[in-house]
């Protein structure tokens, strides 16, 4: 069964304290892995797509990496405005469209000034 | 501005009173979908549509209906809402053959 597990559920960091969020997945062939950011009371906002093991994407203080079993979202020197819930999602290879995107439960990240 | 617009954003209703949550996108996307988000369960897909007049069930379709008569609109219909449908609902759209979703702001529904 296709599955996405994110850890930790919640993470509190001091401003400037770098860390990583984990996304483990089980899927019968991976077409794409996605990271989204969700602010309270808002819809998820797309961040990155990763397609193959070894691929990396960066945006400001965020860097996403992918292996054959998991993805990491590394946050370097975070600021309070990086506080949000980060969602990981996978698209099984057998689905060429967004008809089947499986989401994890998210990691709630809080950055203290 | 590219956006997905949902209405209403907040709604409190009673069991059995039919309601519709509207969703409209201005990006000419072929694909649209509805998700519900519940604590600890993440986002779960209710229904999706690949194009006009083409819809299919997601993972949790029971108690919901959809229609896609125009490309830009994808309303979610609750014919007889029940308290277990109390949730935060999101509409999303994307171009064909991509998994990058654009989400609306969400509709928080409470069924008493």
mmCIF file of C-alpha atoms in Angstrom:
data_model
loop_
_atom_site.group_PDB
_atom_site.id
_atom_site.type_symbol
_atom_site.label_atom_id
_atom_site.label_comp_id
_atom_site.label_asym_id
_atom_site.label_seq_id
_atom_site.Cartn_x
_atom_site.Cartn_y
_atom_site.Cartn_z
ATOM 1 C CA UNK A 1 0.000 0.000 0.000
ATOM 2 C CA UNK A 2 1.261 3.478 -0.903
ATOM 3 C CA UNK A 3 2.132 5.399 2.239
ATOM 4 C CA UNK A 4 3.865 8.571 3.397
ATOM 5 C CA UNK A 5 5.138 9.083 6.950
ATOM 6 C CA UNK A 6 6.558 12.363 8.204
ATOM 7 C CA UNK A 7 8.645 12.914 11.307
ATOM 8 C CA UNK A 8 8.760 14.530 13.709
ATOM 9 C CA UNK A 9 5.134 15.595 14.123
ATOM 10 C CA UNK A 10 6.286 18.860 15.648
ATOM 11 C CA UNK A 11 9.643 20.599 15.898
ATOM 12 C CA UNK A 12 10.552 23.691 17.853
ATOM 13 C CA UNK A 13 13.806 25.431 17.000
ATOM 14 C CA UNK A 14 15.572 28.566 18.046
ATOM 15 C CA UNK A 15 16.110 31.149 15.343
ATOM 16 C CA UNK A 16 19.296 30.220 13.480
ATOM 17 C CA UNK A 17 19.238 26.588 14.620
ATOM 18 C CA UNK A 18 19.424 24.380 11.521
ATOM 19 C CA UNK A 19 17.587 21.054 11.338
ATOM 20 C CA UNK A 20 15.924 18.568 8.993
ATOM 21 C CA UNK A 21 12.424 17.209 8.491
ATOM 22 C CA UNK A 22 11.967 13.635 7.323
ATOM 23 C CA UNK A 23 9.529 12.110 4.850
ATOM 24 C CA UNK A 24 9.587 8.328 4.452
ATOM 25 C CA UNK A 25 7.569 6.814 1.654
ATOM 26 C CA UNK A 26 6.449 3.454 0.398
ATOM 27 C CA UNK A 27 5.163 3.513 -3.151
ATOM 28 C CA UNK A 28 5.159 1.118 -6.070
ATOM 29 C CA UNK A 29 7.306 3.294 -8.317
ATOM 30 C CA UNK A 30 7.746 7.009 -7.696
ATOM 31 C CA UNK A 31 6.751 9.550 -10.324
ATOM 32 C CA UNK A 32 7.338 12.563 -8.112
ATOM 33 C CA UNK A 33 7.743 13.688 -4.520
ATOM 34 C CA UNK A 34 6.443 17.076 -3.464
ATOM 35 C CA UNK A 35 6.953 19.416 -0.556
ATOM 36 C CA UNK A 36 4.335 21.970 0.448
ATOM 37 C CA UNK A 37 4.196 24.649 3.103
ATOM 38 C CA UNK A 38 0.944 25.336 4.946
ATOM 39 C CA UNK A 39 0.381 28.381 7.128
ATOM 40 C CA UNK A 40 -2.425 28.369 9.729
ATOM 41 C CA UNK A 41 -5.802 28.990 8.105
ATOM 42 C CA UNK A 42 -4.359 28.781 4.582
ATOM 43 C CA UNK A 43 -4.144 26.227 1.818
ATOM 44 C CA UNK A 44 -0.888 24.370 1.166
ATOM 45 C CA UNK A 45 1.600 26.187 -1.031
ATOM 46 C CA UNK A 46 3.817 24.240 -3.410
ATOM 47 C CA UNK A 47 7.568 24.346 -2.692
ATOM 48 C CA UNK A 48 9.461 21.621 -4.579
ATOM 49 C CA UNK A 49 9.163 18.610 -6.838
ATOM 50 C CA UNK A 50 11.812 15.862 -6.764
ATOM 51 C CA UNK A 51 11.821 13.090 -9.342
ATOM 52 C CA UNK A 52 14.788 10.807 -8.775
ATOM 53 C CA UNK A 53 17.189 9.701 -6.040
ATOM 54 C CA UNK A 54 20.063 12.095 -5.598
ATOM 55 C CA UNK A 55 18.123 15.109 -6.795
ATOM 56 C CA UNK A 56 18.218 18.297 -4.717
ATOM 57 C CA UNK A 57 16.227 21.533 -4.890
ATOM 58 C CA UNK A 58 16.830 24.766 -2.984
ATOM 59 C CA UNK A 59 14.786 27.819 -2.171
ATOM 60 C CA UNK A 60 16.111 30.430 0.233
ATOM 61 C CA UNK A 61 16.779 28.614 3.531
ATOM 62 C CA UNK A 62 15.176 25.368 2.412
ATOM 63 C CA UNK A 63 16.795 22.449 0.619
ATOM 64 C CA UNK A 64 14.976 19.269 -0.316
ATOM 65 C CA UNK A 65 16.789 16.003 -1.040
ATOM 66 C CA UNK A 66 15.592 12.599 -2.196
ATOM 67 C CA UNK A 67 16.730 9.011 -1.734
ATOM 68 C CA UNK A 68 14.997 5.813 -2.795
ATOM 69 C CA UNK A 69 13.105 5.577 0.493
ATOM 70 C CA UNK A 70 12.912 9.048 1.962
ATOM 71 C CA UNK A 71 13.192 12.755 1.463
ATOM 72 C CA UNK A 72 14.600 15.409 3.750
ATOM 73 C CA UNK A 73 13.717 19.047 3.995
ATOM 74 C CA UNK A 74 16.743 20.799 5.414
ATOM 75 C CA UNK A 75 16.240 24.213 6.902
ATOM 76 C CA UNK A 76 19.356 26.310 7.399
ATOM 77 C CA UNK A 77 19.477 29.192 9.886
ATOM 78 C CA UNK A 78 15.676 29.407 10.103
ATOM 79 C CA UNK A 79 13.789 32.595 10.878
ATOM 80 C CA UNK A 80 10.441 32.969 12.686
ATOM 81 C CA UNK A 81 8.698 33.456 9.334
ATOM 82 C CA UNK A 82 9.650 29.882 8.424
ATOM 83 C CA UNK A 83 7.200 28.659 11.058
ATOM 84 C CA UNK A 84 4.532 26.586 9.305
ATOM 85 C CA UNK A 85 3.424 23.029 8.722
ATOM 86 C CA UNK A 86 5.438 21.297 6.015
ATOM 87 C CA UNK A 87 3.686 18.588 4.025
ATOM 88 C CA UNK A 88 5.276 15.851 1.960
ATOM 89 C CA UNK A 89 3.370 14.087 -0.825
ATOM 90 C CA UNK A 90 4.126 11.385 -3.378
ATOM 91 C CA UNK A 91 2.727 10.590 -6.793
ATOM 92 C CA UNK A 92 2.902 6.890 -7.723
ATOM 93 C CA UNK A 93 4.427 6.201 -11.111
ATOM 94 C CA UNK A 94 1.311 4.553 -12.478
ATOM 95 C CA UNK A 95 -0.556 7.901 -12.274
ATOM 96 C CA UNK A 96 0.557 10.391 -14.921
ATOM 97 C CA UNK A 97 -1.639 13.165 -13.588
ATOM 98 C CA UNK A 98 -2.393 14.544 -10.143
ATOM 99 C CA UNK A 99 -5.295 12.103 -9.801
ATOM 100 C CA UNK A 100 -3.446 10.243 -7.079
ATOM 101 C CA UNK A 101 -1.287 12.297 -4.721
ATOM 102 C CA UNK A 102 -0.716 10.797 -1.282
ATOM 103 C CA UNK A 103 -0.007 13.249 1.516
ATOM 104 C CA UNK A 104 1.751 12.758 4.823
ATOM 105 C CA UNK A 105 0.337 14.248 8.022
ATOM 106 C CA UNK A 106 2.926 16.993 8.092
ATOM 107 C CA UNK A 107 5.555 18.403 10.444
ATOM 108 C CA UNK A 108 4.578 21.470 12.415
ATOM 109 C CA UNK A 109 7.684 23.684 12.594
ATOM 110 C CA UNK A 110 7.954 26.509 15.100
ATOM 111 C CA UNK A 111 10.898 28.922 15.135
ATOM 112 C CA UNK A 112 11.428 30.984 18.306
ATOM 113 C CA UNK A 113 13.053 34.425 17.974
ATOM 114 C CA UNK B 1 -3.390 36.755 -10.195
ATOM 115 C CA UNK B 2 -3.494 32.978 -10.459
ATOM 116 C CA UNK B 3 -5.784 31.604 -7.806
ATOM 117 C CA UNK B 4 -8.244 28.985 -6.644
ATOM 118 C CA UNK B 5 -11.270 30.530 -4.943
ATOM 119 C CA UNK B 6 -13.525 28.667 -2.536
ATOM 120 C CA UNK B 7 -16.794 29.773 -0.958
ATOM 121 C CA UNK B 8 -17.902 29.863 1.737
ATOM 122 C CA UNK B 9 -14.748 30.020 3.854
ATOM 123 C CA UNK B 10 -16.674 29.199 7.021
ATOM 124 C CA UNK B 11 -20.003 27.470 7.440
ATOM 125 C CA UNK B 12 -21.966 26.067 10.350
ATOM 126 C CA UNK B 13 -24.945 23.939 9.389
ATOM 127 C CA UNK B 14 -27.187 21.251 10.787
ATOM 128 C CA UNK B 15 -27.458 17.568 9.982
ATOM 129 C CA UNK B 16 -29.331 16.887 6.770
ATOM 130 C CA UNK B 17 -29.364 20.407 5.339
ATOM 131 C CA UNK B 18 -27.959 20.248 1.812
ATOM 132 C CA UNK B 19 -25.033 22.528 1.075
ATOM 133 C CA UNK B 20 -22.647 23.320 -1.747
ATOM 134 C CA UNK B 21 -19.073 24.546 -1.517
ATOM 135 C CA UNK B 22 -18.002 26.287 -4.691
ATOM 136 C CA UNK B 23 -14.538 26.212 -6.225
ATOM 137 C CA UNK B 24 -13.276 28.234 -9.159
ATOM 138 C CA UNK B 25 -9.813 28.489 -10.739
ATOM 139 C CA UNK B 26 -8.547 31.057 -13.235
ATOM 140 C CA UNK B 27 -5.504 29.164 -14.565
ATOM 141 C CA UNK B 28 -7.275 27.071 -17.226
ATOM 142 C CA UNK B 29 -6.191 23.903 -15.420
ATOM 143 C CA UNK B 30 -7.571 20.596 -16.628
ATOM 144 C CA UNK B 31 -7.337 18.834 -13.281
ATOM 145 C CA UNK B 32 -9.294 19.776 -10.169
ATOM 146 C CA UNK B 33 -9.839 17.951 -6.903
ATOM 147 C CA UNK B 34 -11.315 18.177 -3.431
ATOM 148 C CA UNK B 35 -9.537 17.201 -0.220
ATOM 149 C CA UNK B 36 -10.514 17.161 3.405
ATOM 150 C CA UNK B 37 -7.995 17.761 6.154
ATOM 151 C CA UNK B 38 -8.469 16.338 9.620
ATOM 152 C CA UNK B 39 -6.030 16.383 12.564
ATOM 153 C CA UNK B 40 -3.677 13.403 12.462
ATOM 154 C CA UNK B 41 -5.084 12.159 9.154
ATOM 155 C CA UNK B 42 -3.547 14.621 6.744
ATOM 156 C CA UNK B 43 -5.111 15.537 3.421
ATOM 157 C CA UNK B 44 -7.428 12.932 1.968
ATOM 158 C CA UNK B 45 -8.817 13.099 -1.530
ATOM 159 C CA UNK B 46 -12.605 13.128 -1.891
ATOM 160 C CA UNK B 47 -13.167 13.447 -5.643
ATOM 161 C CA UNK B 48 -11.187 14.571 -8.624
ATOM 162 C CA UNK B 49 -11.847 15.656 -12.189
ATOM 163 C CA UNK B 50 -9.560 15.255 -15.176
ATOM 164 C CA UNK B 51 -11.595 17.617 -17.352
ATOM 165 C CA UNK B 52 -15.126 18.794 -18.092
ATOM 166 C CA UNK B 53 -17.685 16.041 -17.459
ATOM 167 C CA UNK B 54 -14.935 13.647 -16.254
ATOM 168 C CA UNK B 55 -14.963 12.949 -12.524
ATOM 169 C CA UNK B 56 -13.919 10.037 -10.326
ATOM 170 C CA UNK B 57 -13.869 9.033 -6.686
ATOM 171 C CA UNK B 58 -10.903 9.593 -4.444
ATOM 172 C CA UNK B 59 -10.219 7.872 -1.152
ATOM 173 C CA UNK B 60 -13.170 9.166 0.900
ATOM 174 C CA UNK B 61 -16.087 9.900 -1.477
ATOM 175 C CA UNK B 62 -18.971 8.697 0.708
ATOM 176 C CA UNK B 63 -21.520 11.431 1.399
ATOM 177 C CA UNK B 64 -20.221 13.789 -1.281
ATOM 178 C CA UNK B 65 -21.088 14.615 -4.878
ATOM 179 C CA UNK B 66 -19.308 16.702 -7.482
ATOM 180 C CA UNK B 67 -19.910 17.991 -10.972
ATOM 181 C CA UNK B 68 -17.675 19.564 -13.635
ATOM 182 C CA UNK B 69 -19.827 21.350 -16.177
ATOM 183 C CA UNK B 70 -17.287 24.091 -16.864
ATOM 184 C CA UNK B 71 -13.520 23.869 -16.854
ATOM 185 C CA UNK B 72 -13.059 26.554 -14.222
ATOM 186 C CA UNK B 73 -15.638 25.344 -11.673
ATOM 187 C CA UNK B 74 -15.782 22.233 -9.506
ATOM 188 C CA UNK B 75 -18.428 22.440 -6.762
ATOM 189 C CA UNK B 76 -18.588 19.996 -3.845
ATOM 190 C CA UNK B 77 -22.094 18.992 -2.804
ATOM 191 C CA UNK B 78 -23.109 17.523 0.536
ATOM 192 C CA UNK B 79 -26.652 16.253 -0.021
ATOM 193 C CA UNK B 80 -27.309 15.327 3.616
ATOM 194 C CA UNK B 81 -24.420 16.454 5.818
ATOM 195 C CA UNK B 82 -23.591 14.547 8.973
ATOM 196 C CA UNK B 83 -21.371 15.507 11.933
ATOM 197 C CA UNK B 84 -18.530 13.265 10.667
ATOM 198 C CA UNK B 85 -18.230 15.601 7.698
ATOM 199 C CA UNK B 86 -17.109 18.396 9.979
ATOM 200 C CA UNK B 87 -13.708 19.196 8.535
ATOM 201 C CA UNK B 88 -11.491 21.640 6.666
ATOM 202 C CA UNK B 89 -12.001 21.305 2.924
ATOM 203 C CA UNK B 90 -9.586 22.295 0.186
ATOM 204 C CA UNK B 91 -10.070 22.559 -3.537
ATOM 205 C CA UNK B 92 -6.984 22.191 -5.721
ATOM 206 C CA UNK B 93 -6.122 22.400 -9.395
ATOM 207 C CA UNK B 94 -3.170 21.578 -11.614
ATOM 208 C CA UNK B 95 -2.144 21.394 -15.228
ATOM 209 C CA UNK B 96 -2.527 18.030 -16.867
ATOM 210 C CA UNK B 97 0.277 15.518 -16.255
ATOM 211 C CA UNK B 98 1.778 17.253 -13.258
ATOM 212 C CA UNK B 99 1.473 16.668 -9.564
ATOM 213 C CA UNK B 100 2.026 20.284 -8.568
ATOM 214 C CA UNK B 101 -1.219 21.395 -6.977
ATOM 215 C CA UNK B 102 -2.568 24.900 -6.469
ATOM 216 C CA UNK B 103 -4.816 25.009 -3.417
ATOM 217 C CA UNK B 104 -7.639 27.282 -2.402
ATOM 218 C CA UNK B 105 -7.747 28.968 0.994
ATOM 219 C CA UNK B 106 -9.960 26.296 2.501
ATOM 220 C CA UNK B 107 -13.555 26.025 3.725
ATOM 221 C CA UNK B 108 -14.118 25.165 7.363
ATOM 222 C CA UNK B 109 -17.377 23.265 7.722
ATOM 223 C CA UNK B 110 -19.093 22.402 10.981
ATOM 224 C CA UNK B 111 -22.116 20.099 10.956
ATOM 225 C CA UNK B 112 -24.145 20.106 14.177
#
